[in-house]
Short mmCIF file of the C-alpha atoms (twelve columns), coordinates in Angstrom:
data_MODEL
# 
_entry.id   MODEL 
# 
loop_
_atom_site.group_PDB 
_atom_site.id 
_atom_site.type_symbol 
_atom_site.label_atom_id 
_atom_site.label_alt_id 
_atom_site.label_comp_id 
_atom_site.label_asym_id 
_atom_site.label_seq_id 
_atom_site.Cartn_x 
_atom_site.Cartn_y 
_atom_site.Cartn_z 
_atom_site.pdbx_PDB_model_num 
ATOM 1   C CA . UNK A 1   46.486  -28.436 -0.822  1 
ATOM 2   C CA . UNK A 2   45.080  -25.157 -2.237  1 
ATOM 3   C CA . UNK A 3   41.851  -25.027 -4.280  1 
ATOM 4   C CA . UNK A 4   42.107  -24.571 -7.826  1 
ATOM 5   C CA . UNK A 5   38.645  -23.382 -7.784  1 
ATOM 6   C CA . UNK A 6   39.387  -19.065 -8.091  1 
ATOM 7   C CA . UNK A 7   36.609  -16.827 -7.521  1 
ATOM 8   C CA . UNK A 8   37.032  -13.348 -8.991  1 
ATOM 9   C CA . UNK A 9   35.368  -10.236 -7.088  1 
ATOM 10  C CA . UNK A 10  32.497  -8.888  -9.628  1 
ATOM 11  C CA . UNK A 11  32.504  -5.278  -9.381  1 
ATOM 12  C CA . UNK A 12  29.004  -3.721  -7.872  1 
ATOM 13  C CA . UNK A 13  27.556  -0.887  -9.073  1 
ATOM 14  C CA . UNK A 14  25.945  1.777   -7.228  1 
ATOM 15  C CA . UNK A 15  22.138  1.150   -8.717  1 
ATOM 16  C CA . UNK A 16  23.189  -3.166  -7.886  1 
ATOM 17  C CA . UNK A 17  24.106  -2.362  -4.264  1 
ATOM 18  C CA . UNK A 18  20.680  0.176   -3.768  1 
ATOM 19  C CA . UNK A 19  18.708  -2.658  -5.241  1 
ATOM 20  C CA . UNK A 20  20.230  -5.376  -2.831  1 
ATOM 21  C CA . UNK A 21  19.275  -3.202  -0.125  1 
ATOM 22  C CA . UNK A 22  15.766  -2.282  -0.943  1 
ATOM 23  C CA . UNK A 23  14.781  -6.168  -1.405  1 
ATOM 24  C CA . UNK A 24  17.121  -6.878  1.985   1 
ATOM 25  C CA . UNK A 25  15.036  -4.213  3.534   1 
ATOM 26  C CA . UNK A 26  11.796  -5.682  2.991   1 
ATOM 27  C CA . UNK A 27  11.088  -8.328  5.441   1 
ATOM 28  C CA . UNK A 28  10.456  -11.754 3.549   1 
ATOM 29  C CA . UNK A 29  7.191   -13.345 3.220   1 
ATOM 30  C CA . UNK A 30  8.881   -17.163 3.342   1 
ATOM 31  C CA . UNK A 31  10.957  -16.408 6.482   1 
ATOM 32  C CA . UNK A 32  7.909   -18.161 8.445   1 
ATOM 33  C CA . UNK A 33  5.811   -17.791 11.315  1 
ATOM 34  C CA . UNK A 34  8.533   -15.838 13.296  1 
ATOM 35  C CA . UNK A 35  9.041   -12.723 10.965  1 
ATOM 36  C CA . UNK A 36  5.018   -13.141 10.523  1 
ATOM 37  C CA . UNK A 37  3.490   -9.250  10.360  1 
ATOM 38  C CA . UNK A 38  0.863   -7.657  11.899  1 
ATOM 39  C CA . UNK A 39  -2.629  -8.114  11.038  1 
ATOM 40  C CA . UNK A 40  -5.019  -5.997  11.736  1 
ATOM 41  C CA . UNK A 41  -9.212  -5.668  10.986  1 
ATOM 42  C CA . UNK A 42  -10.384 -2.402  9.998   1 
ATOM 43  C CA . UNK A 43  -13.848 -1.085  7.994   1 
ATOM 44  C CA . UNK A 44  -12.898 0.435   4.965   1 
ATOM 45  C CA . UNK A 45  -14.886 3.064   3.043   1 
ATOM 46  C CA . UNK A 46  -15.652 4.844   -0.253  1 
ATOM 47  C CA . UNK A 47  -17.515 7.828   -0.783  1 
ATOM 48  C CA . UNK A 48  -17.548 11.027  -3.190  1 
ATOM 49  C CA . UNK A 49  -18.097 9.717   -6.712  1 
ATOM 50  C CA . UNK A 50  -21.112 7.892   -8.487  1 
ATOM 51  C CA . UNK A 51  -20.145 4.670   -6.191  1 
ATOM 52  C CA . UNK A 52  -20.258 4.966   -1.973  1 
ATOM 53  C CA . UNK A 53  -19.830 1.989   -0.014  1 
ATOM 54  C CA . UNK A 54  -18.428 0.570   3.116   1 
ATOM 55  C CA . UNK A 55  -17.543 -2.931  3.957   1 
ATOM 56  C CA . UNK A 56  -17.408 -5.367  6.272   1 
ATOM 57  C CA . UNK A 57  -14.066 -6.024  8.546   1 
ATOM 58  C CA . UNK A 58  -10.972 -5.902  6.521   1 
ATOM 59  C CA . UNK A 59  -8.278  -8.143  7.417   1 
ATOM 60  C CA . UNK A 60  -4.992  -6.501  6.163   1 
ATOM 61  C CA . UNK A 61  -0.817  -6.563  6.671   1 
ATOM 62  C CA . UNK A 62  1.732   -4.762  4.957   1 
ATOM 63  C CA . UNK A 63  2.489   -6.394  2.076   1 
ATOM 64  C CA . UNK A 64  3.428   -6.019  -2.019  1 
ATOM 65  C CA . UNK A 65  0.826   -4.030  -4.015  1 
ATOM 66  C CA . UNK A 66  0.491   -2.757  -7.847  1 
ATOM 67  C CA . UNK A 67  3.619   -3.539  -9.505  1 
ATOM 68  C CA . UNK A 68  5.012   -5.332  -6.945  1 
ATOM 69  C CA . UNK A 69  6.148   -2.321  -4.606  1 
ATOM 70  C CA . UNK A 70  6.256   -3.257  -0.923  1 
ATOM 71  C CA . UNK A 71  3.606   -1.104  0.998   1 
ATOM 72  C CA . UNK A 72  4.460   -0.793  4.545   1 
ATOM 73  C CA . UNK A 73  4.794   1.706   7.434   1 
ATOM 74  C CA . UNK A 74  7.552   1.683   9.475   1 
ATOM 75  C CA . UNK A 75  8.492   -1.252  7.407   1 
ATOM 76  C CA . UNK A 76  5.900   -3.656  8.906   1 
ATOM 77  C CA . UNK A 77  2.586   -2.158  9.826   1 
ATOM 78  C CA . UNK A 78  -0.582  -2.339  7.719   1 
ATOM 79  C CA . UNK A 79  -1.552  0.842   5.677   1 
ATOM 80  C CA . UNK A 80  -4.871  3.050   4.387   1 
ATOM 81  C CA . UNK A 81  -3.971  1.499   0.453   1 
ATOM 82  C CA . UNK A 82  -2.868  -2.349  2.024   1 
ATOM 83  C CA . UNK A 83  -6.355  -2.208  3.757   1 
ATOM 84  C CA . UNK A 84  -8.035  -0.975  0.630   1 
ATOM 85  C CA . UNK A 85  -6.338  -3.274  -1.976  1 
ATOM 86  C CA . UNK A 86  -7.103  -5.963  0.959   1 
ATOM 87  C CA . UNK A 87  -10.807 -4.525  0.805   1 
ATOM 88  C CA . UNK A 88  -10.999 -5.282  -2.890  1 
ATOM 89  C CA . UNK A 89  -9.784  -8.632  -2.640  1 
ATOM 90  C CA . UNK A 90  -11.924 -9.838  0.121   1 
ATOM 91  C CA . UNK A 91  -15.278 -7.677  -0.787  1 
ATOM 92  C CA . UNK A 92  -15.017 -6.730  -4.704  1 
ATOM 93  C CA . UNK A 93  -15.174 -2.708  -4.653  1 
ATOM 94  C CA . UNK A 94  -15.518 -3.191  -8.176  1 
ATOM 95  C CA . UNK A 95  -11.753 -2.316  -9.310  1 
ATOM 96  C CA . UNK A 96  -8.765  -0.509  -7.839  1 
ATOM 97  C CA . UNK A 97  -6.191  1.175   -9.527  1 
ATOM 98  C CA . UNK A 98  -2.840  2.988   -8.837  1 
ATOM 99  C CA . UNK A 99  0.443   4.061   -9.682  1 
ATOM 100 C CA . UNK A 100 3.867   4.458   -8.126  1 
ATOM 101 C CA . UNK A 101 4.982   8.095   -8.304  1 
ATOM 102 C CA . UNK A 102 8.930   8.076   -7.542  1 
ATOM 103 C CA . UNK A 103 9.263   11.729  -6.948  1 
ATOM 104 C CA . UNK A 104 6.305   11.567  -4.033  1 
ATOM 105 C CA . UNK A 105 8.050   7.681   -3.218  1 
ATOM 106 C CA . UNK A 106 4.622   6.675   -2.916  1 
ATOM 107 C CA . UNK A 107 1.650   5.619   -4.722  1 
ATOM 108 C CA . UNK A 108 -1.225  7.820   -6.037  1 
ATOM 109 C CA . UNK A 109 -4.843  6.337   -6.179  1 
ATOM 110 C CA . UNK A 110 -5.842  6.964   -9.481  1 
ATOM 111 C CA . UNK A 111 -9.700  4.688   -10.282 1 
ATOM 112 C CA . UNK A 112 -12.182 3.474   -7.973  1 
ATOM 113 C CA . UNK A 113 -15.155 1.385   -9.076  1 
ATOM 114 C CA . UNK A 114 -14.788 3.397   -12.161 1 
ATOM 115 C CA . UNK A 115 -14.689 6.437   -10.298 1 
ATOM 116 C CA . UNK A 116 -11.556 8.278   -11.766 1 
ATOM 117 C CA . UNK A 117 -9.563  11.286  -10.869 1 
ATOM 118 C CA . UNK A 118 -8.615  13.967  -12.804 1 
ATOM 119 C CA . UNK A 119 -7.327  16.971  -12.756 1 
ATOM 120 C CA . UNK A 120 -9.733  18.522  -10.611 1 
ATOM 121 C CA . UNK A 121 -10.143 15.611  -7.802  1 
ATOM 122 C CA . UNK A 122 -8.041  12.923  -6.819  1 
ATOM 123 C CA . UNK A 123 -8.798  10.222  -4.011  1 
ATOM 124 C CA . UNK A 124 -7.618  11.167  -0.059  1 
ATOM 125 C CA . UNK A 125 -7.372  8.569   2.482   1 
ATOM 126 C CA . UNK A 126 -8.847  9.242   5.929   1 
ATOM 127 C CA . UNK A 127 -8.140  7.021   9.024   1 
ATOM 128 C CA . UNK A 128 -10.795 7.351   11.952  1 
ATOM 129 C CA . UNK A 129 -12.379 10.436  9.977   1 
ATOM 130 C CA . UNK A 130 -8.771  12.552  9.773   1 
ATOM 131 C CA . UNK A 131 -7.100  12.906  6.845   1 
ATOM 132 C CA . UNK A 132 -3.797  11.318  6.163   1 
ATOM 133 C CA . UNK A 133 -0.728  13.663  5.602   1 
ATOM 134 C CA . UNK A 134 2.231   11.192  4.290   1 
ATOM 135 C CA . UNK A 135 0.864   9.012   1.389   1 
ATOM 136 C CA . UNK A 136 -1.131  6.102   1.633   1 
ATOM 137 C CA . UNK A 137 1.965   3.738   2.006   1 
ATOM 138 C CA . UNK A 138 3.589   5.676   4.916   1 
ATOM 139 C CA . UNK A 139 0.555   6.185   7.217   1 
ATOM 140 C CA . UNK A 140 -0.019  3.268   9.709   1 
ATOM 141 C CA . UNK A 141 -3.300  1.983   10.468  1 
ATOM 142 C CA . UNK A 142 -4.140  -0.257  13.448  1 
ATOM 143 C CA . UNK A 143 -6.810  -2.755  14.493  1 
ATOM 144 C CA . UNK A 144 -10.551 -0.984  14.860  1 
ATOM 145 C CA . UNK A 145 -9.545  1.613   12.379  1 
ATOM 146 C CA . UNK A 146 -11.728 3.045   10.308  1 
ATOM 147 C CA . UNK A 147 -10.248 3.594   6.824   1 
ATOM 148 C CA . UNK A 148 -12.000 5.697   4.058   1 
ATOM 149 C CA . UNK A 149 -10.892 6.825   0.638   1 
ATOM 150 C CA . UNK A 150 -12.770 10.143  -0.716  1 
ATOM 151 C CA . UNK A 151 -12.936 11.433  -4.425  1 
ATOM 152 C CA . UNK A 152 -12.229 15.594  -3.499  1 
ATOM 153 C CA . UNK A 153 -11.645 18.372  -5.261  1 
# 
């Protein structure tokens, strides 16, 4: 006997489908100790405005950041802002701040420990004393790095 239960096809829009894929992209944090991501220690950095510090081993993983933006290299590994948001949690650098710039598909470090940039100096990541060249969410870091974040003109 057939069903009398009908299911209609809802059309999908182009911006629906892109958004499906971006959160089916990410891998999920509840999937358990088999899709578990790498963890790495690194010593993380500050230097170039009023505050310079460095702190102990950082334990950090890709994971979601300001705004709730997945931060990940190659879509798993730990990165120079995970490790610094990470460094914040676990040591108190006395703030963090960022935004998401969509045009650069990355995020832009914007305030640290009060230390702002401007027009004239912005923050740069360095990992093991070179300086990154894809933003801070698309450079991978690995265990023993050292990670620091400069205020520059």
């Amino acid at each position: 006997m057939p069903s009398s239960l009908v299911r209609k096809a809802a059309p999908v829009t182009a911006a629906g489908l892109a958004c499906a894929l971006a959160f089916a992209a990410a891998p999920s944090a509840a999937a358990g100790p088999a899709a578990a991501l790498p963890t790495v220690g690194v010593r993380v950095g500050v230097t170039g405005g009023a505050y310079t510090g460095s702190v102990g081993i950082v334990r950090t993983s890709a994971r979601t950041v300001f705004g709730g933006y997945y931060c990940a290299a190659n879509g798993t590994d730990p990165t120079p802002l995970t490790a610094l948001v990470d460094a914040q949690e676990q040591y108190g650098l006395g703030g963090v701040r960022a935004y998401w710039d969509a045009a650069k598909k990355d995020f832009v470090v914007t305030d640290i420990h009060g230390d702002v940039a401007d027009s004239k100096k912005k923050w740069n990541a360095y990992v093991n004393e070179k300086k990154i060249t894809t933003g801070p969410c698309g450079t991978a870091i690995k265990d023993t790095d050292k990670v620091r974040w400069t205020l520059e003109a």
